[in-house]
Amino acid sequence: MRILLTSDWHLGKNIFQKKLLSEQALFFENSFFPLLKEVRPDFLIVAGDILDKPLPDQETLFFYEDLLRRLSDLKITSLLILGNHDSRRTSLHKHFIELAGIHLIDDLKFFSKPFIWKDKSGKHLNLYILPYLPLYELLEKALSQGFFYSSEEITFTTLFEALLSQIEIKRPAFLVSHFAVDKAISCGEEISIRGYTSDYVFSEKLFSCFDALLLGHLHRPQVLEERFFYPGAPLPYSFENYSDQRGLFFLEWDGRSLSSEFICLKPPYELRIIKGLFEKLLQMEKTNAYIKVILEDKLPIFDAHQKLKEHFPNLLHLEYEEEEILLEGQTIHEELRSSELDERVLFCEFYNYVEKKEMDERLWEVFNKYLEDFYKNERKEGRLCQ
């Protein structure tokens, strides 16, 4: 029984206002779907965070719709669950999509009774599927589907304990869900929204009744205790964690044991952090990678972002190594504004600061002409004494 496990697509993701939808399209076109056609798994599991925002824009929804269409064309049974970034828009029209063999799961239908998969040889697998839902929505769904909960204290842990105590575990039992366990490693890309806090990090012991757990939410691929499988995000979404491996898990269940292989997939874009002095950075080789620059200069550089963008066209973010630089820049401008220097000296100081050189005679002539014209107009309007 062959399973491809992926998660955390985050369709429509932005990094510093750069929308990655076209890069995500390249990934699915050149890496994901060719692999899917080559491996031909019995089923595909997407363990949450399919979309990046609860209210995705129209372009992202159209792209998501196209991915579902392509999955249906391949006729590969697919299980997609909600993550903490998703909303009901992710599972819109789920009953119609299910006709194409794609199950968008946003309730406890396959938790109270498992999704049973049987292959041609007669091997079977019981998949208990628990999508992410906010706490009180999860409680409401549980009560509406026949679960009982009597405790006055309502937390994810107490609710999960109650749910697990009321289901009949049939072997082999795999859990598909979207949460973190306390021994797993987060990488900083995961964002806590819609109630997803440390309350949604659980002890591994809570899930000892399952033979394996196929999970989303953590962006770094990892395996814990040979039972907890996190494929991670297939694309990098932060500069700090670009070097992490990216890909998905290929799992095989032979009826008694589970084997796993992590398949690395190369992202269609590169994220790089470049650090150094402004002048040194301008001497570096140009690159098409998406860039985050950290300037080591002790004083703020005028129009640094625009000048660096001419050298690095995909510059997404600029910051100074010392946060105090911004305050220094503000102080400089305040001092210039509050000084009692006359206009000529003030302009000369400003020009030296911006251009790092002295004004020549031609510039002085132009400046003096405009300054005299300004004074004449002010006197005509009565705003200056004669």
mmCIF file of C-alpha atoms in Angstrom:
data_model
loop_
_atom_site.group_PDB
_atom_site.id
_atom_site.type_symbol
_atom_site.label_atom_id
_atom_site.label_comp_id
_atom_site.label_asym_id
_atom_site.label_seq_id
_atom_site.Cartn_x
_atom_site.Cartn_y
_atom_site.Cartn_z
ATOM 1 C CA MET A 1 0.000 0.000 0.000
ATOM 2 C CA ARG A 2 1.701 3.154 -1.252
ATOM 3 C CA ILE A 3 1.038 6.567 0.279
ATOM 4 C CA LEU A 4 2.373 10.014 -0.604
ATOM 5 C CA LEU A 5 2.246 12.357 2.388
ATOM 6 C CA THR A 6 2.540 16.120 2.000
ATOM 7 C CA SER A 7 1.321 19.155 3.935
ATOM 8 C CA ASP A 8 1.559 22.905 4.410
ATOM 9 C CA TRP A 9 1.294 24.043 0.806
ATOM 10 C CA HIS A 10 0.242 27.549 1.888
ATOM 11 C CA LEU A 11 -1.100 28.456 -1.541
ATOM 12 C CA GLY A 12 -1.059 32.237 -2.056
ATOM 13 C CA LYS A 13 1.760 32.773 0.444
ATOM 14 C CA ASN A 14 3.461 36.184 0.559
ATOM 15 C CA ILE A 15 7.001 36.890 1.737
ATOM 16 C CA PHE A 16 7.487 40.605 2.442
ATOM 17 C CA GLN A 17 4.630 41.449 0.049
ATOM 18 C CA LYS A 18 6.049 39.181 -2.681
ATOM 19 C CA LYS A 19 3.292 36.789 -3.725
ATOM 20 C CA LEU A 20 4.683 33.323 -4.451
ATOM 21 C CA LEU A 21 1.762 31.942 -6.451
ATOM 22 C CA SER A 22 3.687 31.803 -9.745
ATOM 23 C CA GLU A 23 6.594 30.049 -7.997
ATOM 24 C CA GLN A 24 4.156 27.607 -6.399
ATOM 25 C CA ALA A 25 2.688 26.934 -9.839
ATOM 26 C CA LEU A 26 6.185 26.065 -11.124
ATOM 27 C CA PHE A 27 6.681 23.661 -8.231
ATOM 28 C CA PHE A 28 3.461 21.765 -8.921
ATOM 29 C CA GLU A 29 4.028 21.755 -12.678
ATOM 30 C CA ASN A 30 7.696 20.708 -12.697
ATOM 31 C CA SER A 31 8.087 18.678 -9.490
ATOM 32 C CA PHE A 32 4.910 17.597 -7.716
ATOM 33 C CA PHE A 33 2.723 16.308 -10.542
ATOM 34 C CA PRO A 34 5.595 14.565 -12.402
ATOM 35 C CA LEU A 35 6.419 12.735 -9.143
ATOM 36 C CA LEU A 36 2.770 11.840 -8.604
ATOM 37 C CA LYS A 37 2.572 10.379 -12.115
ATOM 38 C CA GLU A 38 5.805 8.449 -11.612
ATOM 39 C CA VAL A 39 5.015 6.976 -8.184
ATOM 40 C CA ARG A 40 1.276 6.386 -8.762
ATOM 41 C CA PRO A 41 0.471 5.984 -5.041
ATOM 42 C CA ASP A 42 -2.680 4.275 -3.840
ATOM 43 C CA PHE A 43 -3.636 7.551 -2.235
ATOM 44 C CA LEU A 44 -2.348 11.037 -1.518
ATOM 45 C CA ILE A 45 -2.644 12.746 1.872
ATOM 46 C CA VAL A 46 -2.386 16.519 2.302
ATOM 47 C CA ALA A 47 -2.235 17.114 6.059
ATOM 48 C CA GLY A 48 -3.538 20.670 6.317
ATOM 49 C CA ASP A 49 -2.626 24.298 5.603
ATOM 50 C CA ILE A 50 -3.526 23.931 1.950
ATOM 51 C CA LEU A 51 -4.226 27.656 1.634
ATOM 52 C CA ASP A 52 -2.240 30.355 3.406
ATOM 53 C CA LYS A 53 -5.120 32.613 4.423
ATOM 54 C CA PRO A 54 -8.649 31.947 5.702
ATOM 55 C CA LEU A 55 -9.864 34.536 3.155
ATOM 56 C CA PRO A 56 -7.826 33.765 0.022
ATOM 57 C CA ASP A 57 -7.956 36.073 -2.968
ATOM 58 C CA GLN A 58 -9.606 35.078 -6.230
ATOM 59 C CA GLU A 59 -6.346 34.259 -8.013
ATOM 60 C CA THR A 60 -5.368 31.812 -5.264
ATOM 61 C CA LEU A 61 -8.792 30.154 -5.312
ATOM 62 C CA PHE A 62 -8.614 29.690 -9.092
ATOM 63 C CA PHE A 63 -5.167 28.115 -8.734
ATOM 64 C CA TYR A 64 -6.418 25.811 -5.969
ATOM 65 C CA GLU A 65 -9.369 24.811 -8.142
ATOM 66 C CA ASP A 66 -6.975 23.950 -10.969
ATOM 67 C CA LEU A 67 -4.886 21.751 -8.643
ATOM 68 C CA LEU A 68 -8.017 19.840 -7.620
ATOM 69 C CA ARG A 69 -8.947 19.391 -11.276
ATOM 70 C CA ARG A 70 -5.503 17.989 -12.080
ATOM 71 C CA LEU A 71 -5.702 15.613 -9.119
ATOM 72 C CA SER A 72 -9.074 14.346 -10.331
ATOM 73 C CA ASP A 73 -7.642 13.797 -13.835
ATOM 74 C CA LEU A 74 -4.982 11.493 -12.359
ATOM 75 C CA LYS A 75 -7.689 9.430 -10.629
ATOM 76 C CA ILE A 76 -5.616 9.102 -7.450
ATOM 77 C CA THR A 77 -7.661 8.952 -4.253
ATOM 78 C CA SER A 78 -6.770 12.076 -2.270
ATOM 79 C CA LEU A 79 -7.442 13.037 1.356
ATOM 80 C CA LEU A 80 -7.093 16.739 2.179
ATOM 81 C CA ILE A 81 -7.739 18.089 5.679
ATOM 82 C CA LEU A 82 -8.040 21.570 7.143
ATOM 83 C CA GLY A 83 -5.071 23.167 8.899
ATOM 84 C CA ASN A 84 -4.979 26.240 11.115
ATOM 85 C CA HIS A 85 -4.495 28.525 8.091
ATOM 86 C CA ASP A 86 -7.470 27.058 6.254
ATOM 87 C CA SER A 87 -11.153 27.886 6.497
ATOM 88 C CA ARG A 88 -14.385 26.436 5.138
ATOM 89 C CA ARG A 89 -13.504 27.983 1.776
ATOM 90 C CA THR A 90 -10.893 25.240 1.466
ATOM 91 C CA SER A 91 -13.598 22.569 1.576
ATOM 92 C CA LEU A 92 -16.229 24.430 -0.430
ATOM 93 C CA HIS A 93 -18.263 22.102 -2.686
ATOM 94 C CA LYS A 94 -16.629 19.105 -0.974
ATOM 95 C CA HIS A 95 -19.580 16.802 -1.733
ATOM 96 C CA PHE A 96 -19.241 17.368 -5.479
ATOM 97 C CA ILE A 97 -15.454 17.088 -5.413
ATOM 98 C CA GLU A 98 -15.755 13.788 -3.552
ATOM 99 C CA LEU A 99 -17.295 12.291 -6.696
ATOM 100 C CA ALA A 100 -13.850 12.670 -8.288
ATOM 101 C CA GLY A 101 -12.166 10.731 -5.476
ATOM 102 C CA ILE A 102 -10.965 13.818 -3.615
ATOM 103 C CA HIS A 103 -12.046 13.991 0.023
ATOM 104 C CA LEU A 104 -11.899 17.465 1.625
ATOM 105 C CA ILE A 105 -12.371 16.736 5.299
ATOM 106 C CA ASP A 106 -13.541 19.493 7.673
ATOM 107 C CA ASP A 107 -15.441 17.476 10.303
ATOM 108 C CA LEU A 108 -15.169 14.328 12.442
ATOM 109 C CA LYS A 109 -16.906 12.024 9.975
ATOM 110 C CA PHE A 110 -13.801 9.850 9.566
ATOM 111 C CA PHE A 111 -12.712 10.160 13.182
ATOM 112 C CA SER A 112 -15.739 8.560 14.800
ATOM 113 C CA LYS A 113 -15.523 5.832 12.145
ATOM 114 C CA PRO A 114 -12.307 5.482 10.162
ATOM 115 C CA PHE A 115 -11.778 5.923 6.448
ATOM 116 C CA ILE A 116 -11.013 2.348 5.392
ATOM 117 C CA TRP A 117 -8.705 1.775 2.461
ATOM 118 C CA LYS A 118 -8.327 -1.650 0.862
ATOM 119 C CA ASP A 119 -5.939 -2.512 -1.929
ATOM 120 C CA LYS A 120 -6.277 -5.219 -4.556
ATOM 121 C CA SER A 121 -4.334 -7.741 -2.474
ATOM 122 C CA GLY A 122 -6.798 -7.411 0.407
ATOM 123 C CA LYS A 123 -4.600 -5.364 2.721
ATOM 124 C CA HIS A 124 -6.497 -2.655 4.528
ATOM 125 C CA LEU A 125 -5.761 0.461 6.549
ATOM 126 C CA ASN A 126 -7.940 2.385 9.006
ATOM 127 C CA LEU A 127 -7.373 6.124 8.737
ATOM 128 C CA TYR A 128 -8.701 8.212 11.626
ATOM 129 C CA ILE A 129 -8.886 11.763 10.313
ATOM 130 C CA LEU A 130 -8.904 14.790 12.610
ATOM 131 C CA PRO A 131 -8.763 18.166 10.796
ATOM 132 C CA TYR A 132 -7.842 21.369 12.593
ATOM 133 C CA LEU A 133 -10.856 23.180 14.023
ATOM 134 C CA PRO A 134 -10.958 26.014 16.589
ATOM 135 C CA LEU A 135 -11.673 24.674 20.076
ATOM 136 C CA TYR A 136 -15.375 25.471 20.415
ATOM 137 C CA GLU A 137 -16.094 24.569 16.806
ATOM 138 C CA LEU A 138 -14.395 21.226 17.411
ATOM 139 C CA LEU A 139 -16.545 20.715 20.515
ATOM 140 C CA GLU A 140 -19.697 21.610 18.583
ATOM 141 C CA LYS A 141 -18.798 19.187 15.785
ATOM 142 C CA ALA A 142 -18.040 16.452 18.307
ATOM 143 C CA LEU A 143 -21.372 16.853 20.089
ATOM 144 C CA SER A 144 -23.300 16.958 16.802
ATOM 145 C CA GLN A 145 -21.672 13.697 15.705
ATOM 146 C CA GLY A 146 -22.559 11.764 18.838
ATOM 147 C CA PHE A 147 -19.563 12.342 21.076
ATOM 148 C CA PHE A 148 -20.121 13.071 24.766
ATOM 149 C CA TYR A 149 -18.235 15.722 26.764
ATOM 150 C CA SER A 150 -19.084 16.567 30.383
ATOM 151 C CA SER A 151 -16.040 18.323 31.836
ATOM 152 C CA GLU A 152 -16.426 21.986 32.801
ATOM 153 C CA GLU A 153 -12.846 22.605 31.694
ATOM 154 C CA ILE A 154 -12.514 22.845 27.930
ATOM 155 C CA THR A 155 -9.032 22.592 26.442
ATOM 156 C CA PHE A 156 -7.749 20.824 23.367
ATOM 157 C CA THR A 157 -6.046 18.211 25.532
ATOM 158 C CA THR A 158 -9.133 17.379 27.622
ATOM 159 C CA LEU A 159 -11.318 17.347 24.515
ATOM 160 C CA PHE A 160 -8.898 15.088 22.621
ATOM 161 C CA GLU A 161 -8.734 12.730 25.594
ATOM 162 C CA ALA A 162 -12.537 12.543 25.635
ATOM 163 C CA LEU A 163 -12.764 11.938 21.884
ATOM 164 C CA LEU A 164 -10.088 9.245 21.902
ATOM 165 C CA SER A 165 -11.788 7.435 24.786
ATOM 166 C CA GLN A 166 -15.022 7.166 22.789
ATOM 167 C CA ILE A 167 -13.781 5.698 19.511
ATOM 168 C CA GLU A 168 -13.113 2.065 18.764
ATOM 169 C CA ILE A 169 -9.567 1.710 17.462
ATOM 170 C CA LYS A 170 -9.388 -0.877 14.704
ATOM 171 C CA ARG A 171 -5.967 -2.109 13.625
ATOM 172 C CA PRO A 172 -3.955 -1.086 11.755
ATOM 173 C CA ALA A 173 -4.801 2.464 12.868
ATOM 174 C CA PHE A 174 -3.246 5.608 11.393
ATOM 175 C CA LEU A 175 -4.139 9.134 12.533
ATOM 176 C CA VAL A 176 -4.128 11.965 9.973
ATOM 177 C CA SER A 177 -4.161 15.389 11.620
ATOM 178 C CA HIS A 178 -2.631 18.856 11.895
ATOM 179 C CA PHE A 179 -0.908 19.672 15.184
ATOM 180 C CA ALA A 180 2.464 19.616 16.944
ATOM 181 C CA VAL A 181 3.810 17.166 19.501
ATOM 182 C CA ASP A 182 6.091 18.416 22.226
ATOM 183 C CA LYS A 183 9.238 16.584 21.095
ATOM 184 C CA ALA A 184 8.978 17.847 17.521
ATOM 185 C CA ILE A 185 11.072 20.728 16.176
ATOM 186 C CA SER A 186 9.424 23.877 14.876
ATOM 187 C CA CYS A 187 11.413 26.137 12.569
ATOM 188 C CA GLY A 188 9.794 29.547 12.998
ATOM 189 C CA GLU A 189 7.858 29.478 9.720
ATOM 190 C CA GLU A 190 4.743 28.279 11.497
ATOM 191 C CA ILE A 191 2.456 31.177 12.410
ATOM 192 C CA SER A 192 0.003 30.999 15.290
ATOM 193 C CA ILE A 193 -3.394 32.208 14.065
ATOM 194 C CA ARG A 194 -7.038 31.413 14.641
ATOM 195 C CA GLY A 195 -6.476 30.091 18.143
ATOM 196 C CA TYR A 196 -3.531 27.830 17.299
ATOM 197 C CA THR A 197 -1.371 28.305 20.397
ATOM 198 C CA SER A 198 0.795 26.179 22.640
ATOM 199 C CA ASP A 199 -2.479 24.583 23.829
ATOM 200 C CA TYR A 200 -2.445 22.698 20.524
ATOM 201 C CA VAL A 201 0.919 21.043 21.249
ATOM 202 C CA PHE A 202 0.420 17.588 22.702
ATOM 203 C CA SER A 203 2.322 14.836 24.415
ATOM 204 C CA GLU A 204 3.172 11.875 22.217
ATOM 205 C CA LYS A 205 1.714 9.598 24.903
ATOM 206 C CA LEU A 206 -1.774 10.899 24.170
ATOM 207 C CA PHE A 207 -1.685 9.095 20.806
ATOM 208 C CA SER A 208 -0.137 5.798 21.881
ATOM 209 C CA CYS A 209 -3.215 3.972 20.543
ATOM 210 C CA PHE A 210 -2.220 4.672 16.909
ATOM 211 C CA ASP A 211 0.276 2.691 14.866
ATOM 212 C CA ALA A 212 1.391 5.810 12.981
ATOM 213 C CA LEU A 213 0.529 9.514 12.787
ATOM 214 C CA LEU A 214 0.662 11.416 9.491
ATOM 215 C CA LEU A 215 0.802 15.066 10.461
ATOM 216 C CA GLY A 216 0.966 18.616 9.205
ATOM 217 C CA HIS A 217 1.731 22.025 10.725
ATOM 218 C CA LEU A 218 5.485 21.793 11.334
ATOM 219 C CA HIS A 219 7.454 22.999 8.316
ATOM 220 C CA ARG A 220 10.638 21.028 8.971
ATOM 221 C CA PRO A 221 10.457 17.382 7.775
ATOM 222 C CA GLN A 222 11.009 14.944 10.628
ATOM 223 C CA VAL A 223 10.159 11.522 12.009
ATOM 224 C CA LEU A 224 9.705 10.906 15.734
ATOM 225 C CA GLU A 225 9.762 7.484 17.371
ATOM 226 C CA GLU A 226 9.300 5.963 13.896
ATOM 227 C CA ARG A 227 5.581 6.748 14.231
ATOM 228 C CA PHE A 228 5.127 10.517 13.893
ATOM 229 C CA PHE A 229 5.688 11.678 10.309
ATOM 230 C CA TYR A 230 5.918 15.371 9.397
ATOM 231 C CA PRO A 231 6.643 15.935 5.683
ATOM 232 C CA GLY A 232 7.076 19.676 6.303
ATOM 233 C CA ALA A 233 6.350 22.471 3.865
ATOM 234 C CA PRO A 234 7.421 21.532 0.313
ATOM 235 C CA LEU A 235 8.620 25.097 -0.342
ATOM 236 C CA PRO A 236 10.690 27.494 1.792
ATOM 237 C CA TYR A 237 8.694 30.328 3.341
ATOM 238 C CA SER A 238 11.337 32.077 5.453
ATOM 239 C CA PHE A 239 14.885 33.257 4.793
ATOM 240 C CA GLU A 240 16.176 31.808 8.043
ATOM 241 C CA ASN A 241 15.072 28.262 7.214
ATOM 242 C CA TYR A 242 15.783 28.146 3.488
ATOM 243 C CA SER A 243 18.449 25.445 3.906
ATOM 244 C CA ASP A 244 15.992 22.946 5.406
ATOM 245 C CA GLN A 245 15.233 19.935 3.220
ATOM 246 C CA ARG A 246 12.016 20.209 1.213
ATOM 247 C CA GLY A 247 9.914 17.421 -0.202
ATOM 248 C CA LEU A 248 7.393 14.781 0.887
ATOM 249 C CA PHE A 249 7.200 11.299 2.365
ATOM 250 C CA PHE A 250 6.669 8.131 0.368
ATOM 251 C CA LEU A 251 5.241 5.524 2.752
ATOM 252 C CA GLU A 252 4.634 1.818 2.166
ATOM 253 C CA TRP A 253 2.466 -0.364 4.390
ATOM 254 C CA ASP A 254 2.831 -4.111 3.849
ATOM 255 C CA GLY A 255 0.140 -5.101 6.348
ATOM 256 C CA ARG A 256 2.552 -5.438 9.269
ATOM 257 C CA SER A 257 5.128 -2.659 9.106
ATOM 258 C CA LEU A 258 5.504 0.833 7.673
ATOM 259 C CA SER A 259 8.559 1.887 5.665
ATOM 260 C CA SER A 260 9.296 5.492 4.754
ATOM 261 C CA GLU A 261 11.410 7.425 2.296
ATOM 262 C CA PHE A 262 11.750 11.194 2.218
ATOM 263 C CA ILE A 263 11.813 12.403 -1.391
ATOM 264 C CA CYS A 264 13.619 15.728 -1.764
ATOM 265 C CA LEU A 265 12.177 18.212 -4.252
ATOM 266 C CA LYS A 266 14.148 21.262 -5.326
ATOM 267 C CA PRO A 267 12.304 24.573 -4.868
ATOM 268 C CA PRO A 268 11.933 26.715 -8.019
ATOM 269 C CA TYR A 269 13.338 29.749 -6.201
ATOM 270 C CA GLU A 270 16.160 30.598 -3.821
ATOM 271 C CA LEU A 271 16.034 32.673 -0.644
ATOM 272 C CA ARG A 272 19.278 34.296 0.479
ATOM 273 C CA ILE A 273 20.347 36.517 3.352
ATOM 274 C CA ILE A 274 23.148 38.912 2.403
ATOM 275 C CA LYS A 275 24.941 40.763 5.167
ATOM 276 C CA GLY A 276 27.618 43.449 4.944
ATOM 277 C CA LEU A 277 28.497 47.091 4.383
ATOM 278 C CA PHE A 278 26.501 48.947 1.736
ATOM 279 C CA GLU A 279 29.457 49.659 -0.571
ATOM 280 C CA LYS A 280 30.687 46.056 -0.330
ATOM 281 C CA LEU A 281 27.255 44.709 -1.253
ATOM 282 C CA LEU A 282 27.207 46.799 -4.432
ATOM 283 C CA GLN A 283 30.436 45.064 -5.472
ATOM 284 C CA MET A 284 28.947 41.576 -5.117
ATOM 285 C CA GLU A 285 27.895 39.456 -8.062
ATOM 286 C CA LYS A 286 24.299 40.038 -9.110
ATOM 287 C CA THR A 287 21.776 37.289 -8.415
ATOM 288 C CA ASN A 288 18.153 36.484 -9.242
ATOM 289 C CA ALA A 289 17.567 34.920 -5.821
ATOM 290 C CA TYR A 290 15.066 36.537 -3.488
ATOM 291 C CA ILE A 291 17.189 38.598 -1.150
ATOM 292 C CA LYS A 292 17.025 39.835 2.418
ATOM 293 C CA VAL A 293 19.769 42.378 3.123
ATOM 294 C CA ILE A 294 21.171 43.140 6.567
ATOM 295 C CA LEU A 295 23.303 46.288 6.466
ATOM 296 C CA GLU A 296 26.225 46.579 8.873
ATOM 297 C CA ASP A 297 26.668 50.314 8.288
ATOM 298 C CA LYS A 298 26.680 52.427 11.445
ATOM 299 C CA LEU A 299 24.805 55.317 9.799
ATOM 300 C CA PRO A 300 21.663 55.099 7.647
ATOM 301 C CA ILE A 301 22.203 55.095 3.875
ATOM 302 C CA PHE A 302 20.007 57.442 1.863
ATOM 303 C CA ASP A 303 17.714 55.554 -0.550
ATOM 304 C CA ALA A 304 19.561 52.320 0.240
ATOM 305 C CA HIS A 305 16.663 50.055 -0.749
ATOM 306 C CA GLN A 306 16.293 51.531 -4.231
ATOM 307 C CA LYS A 307 20.038 51.524 -4.897
ATOM 308 C CA LEU A 308 20.391 47.919 -3.770
ATOM 309 C CA LYS A 309 17.332 46.881 -5.780
ATOM 310 C CA GLU A 310 19.089 48.063 -8.944
ATOM 311 C CA HIS A 311 21.834 45.554 -8.113
ATOM 312 C CA PHE A 312 19.598 42.836 -6.651
ATOM 313 C CA PRO A 313 16.312 43.033 -8.626
ATOM 314 C CA ASN A 314 14.578 40.566 -6.282
ATOM 315 C CA LEU A 315 15.412 42.388 -3.060
ATOM 316 C CA LEU A 316 12.450 41.779 -0.748
ATOM 317 C CA HIS A 317 13.582 43.204 2.576
ATOM 318 C CA LEU A 318 16.236 45.528 3.976
ATOM 319 C CA GLU A 319 17.158 45.995 7.603
ATOM 320 C CA TYR A 320 20.089 47.280 9.621
ATOM 321 C CA GLU A 321 22.058 45.033 11.921
ATOM 322 C CA GLU A 322 21.645 47.601 14.681
ATOM 323 C CA GLU A 323 18.052 48.683 15.194
ATOM 324 C CA GLU A 324 19.314 51.974 16.612
ATOM 325 C CA ILE A 325 20.281 53.038 13.088
ATOM 326 C CA LEU A 326 16.698 54.032 12.325
ATOM 327 C CA LEU A 327 16.556 56.161 15.449
ATOM 328 C CA GLU A 328 19.871 57.743 14.484
ATOM 329 C CA GLY A 329 18.447 58.618 11.087
ATOM 330 C CA GLN A 330 15.443 60.256 12.689
ATOM 331 C CA THR A 331 17.735 62.201 15.038
ATOM 332 C CA ILE A 332 19.823 63.493 12.143
ATOM 333 C CA HIS A 333 16.770 64.858 10.360
ATOM 334 C CA GLU A 334 15.432 66.395 13.549
ATOM 335 C CA GLU A 335 18.757 68.134 14.142
ATOM 336 C CA LEU A 336 18.763 69.478 10.602
ATOM 337 C CA ARG A 337 15.229 70.784 10.971
ATOM 338 C CA SER A 338 15.849 72.420 14.320
ATOM 339 C CA SER A 339 19.234 73.989 13.541
ATOM 340 C CA GLU A 340 19.511 77.744 13.167
ATOM 341 C CA LEU A 341 21.829 77.517 10.157
ATOM 342 C CA ASP A 342 20.847 79.609 7.155
ATOM 343 C CA GLU A 343 19.426 77.881 4.072
ATOM 344 C CA ARG A 344 22.715 77.742 2.164
ATOM 345 C CA VAL A 345 24.637 76.053 4.955
ATOM 346 C CA LEU A 346 21.721 73.734 5.669
ATOM 347 C CA PHE A 347 21.470 72.660 2.022
ATOM 348 C CA CYS A 348 25.226 72.158 1.836
ATOM 349 C CA GLU A 349 25.112 69.870 4.896
ATOM 350 C CA PHE A 350 22.219 67.937 3.394
ATOM 351 C CA TYR A 351 23.976 67.521 0.027
ATOM 352 C CA ASN A 352 27.156 66.271 1.713
ATOM 353 C CA TYR A 353 25.149 63.758 3.731
ATOM 354 C CA VAL A 354 23.286 62.358 0.719
ATOM 355 C CA GLU A 355 25.919 62.461 -2.018
ATOM 356 C CA LYS A 356 29.065 62.119 0.117
ATOM 357 C CA LYS A 357 30.793 64.963 -1.757
ATOM 358 C CA GLU A 358 31.024 68.753 -1.906
ATOM 359 C CA MET A 359 28.736 70.876 -4.064
ATOM 360 C CA ASP A 360 30.289 72.304 -7.229
ATOM 361 C CA GLU A 361 29.861 75.856 -8.533
ATOM 362 C CA ARG A 362 27.126 74.982 -11.030
ATOM 363 C CA LEU A 363 24.903 73.492 -8.315
ATOM 364 C CA TRP A 364 25.439 76.563 -6.121
ATOM 365 C CA GLU A 365 24.257 78.796 -8.959
ATOM 366 C CA VAL A 366 21.107 76.724 -9.482
ATOM 367 C CA PHE A 367 20.385 76.618 -5.763
ATOM 368 C CA ASN A 368 20.891 80.369 -5.311
ATOM 369 C CA LYS A 369 18.612 81.151 -8.275
ATOM 370 C CA TYR A 370 15.747 79.051 -6.870
ATOM 371 C CA LEU A 371 16.313 80.420 -3.383
ATOM 372 C CA GLU A 372 16.100 84.030 -4.617
ATOM 373 C CA ASP A 373 12.940 83.239 -6.611
ATOM 374 C CA PHE A 374 11.445 81.671 -3.502
ATOM 375 C CA TYR A 375 12.175 84.793 -1.419
ATOM 376 C CA LYS A 376 10.669 87.085 -4.074
ATOM 377 C CA ASN A 377 7.420 85.105 -4.157
ATOM 378 C CA GLU A 378 7.228 85.025 -0.369
ATOM 379 C CA ARG A 379 7.644 88.808 -0.192
ATOM 380 C CA LYS A 380 4.938 89.350 -2.828
ATOM 381 C CA GLU A 381 2.522 87.228 -0.810
ATOM 382 C CA GLY A 382 3.405 89.146 2.357
ATOM 383 C CA ARG A 383 4.835 86.122 4.139
ATOM 384 C CA LEU A 384 8.310 87.732 4.470
ATOM 385 C CA CYS A 385 9.331 91.182 5.681
ATOM 386 C CA GLN A 386 10.871 93.434 3.008
#
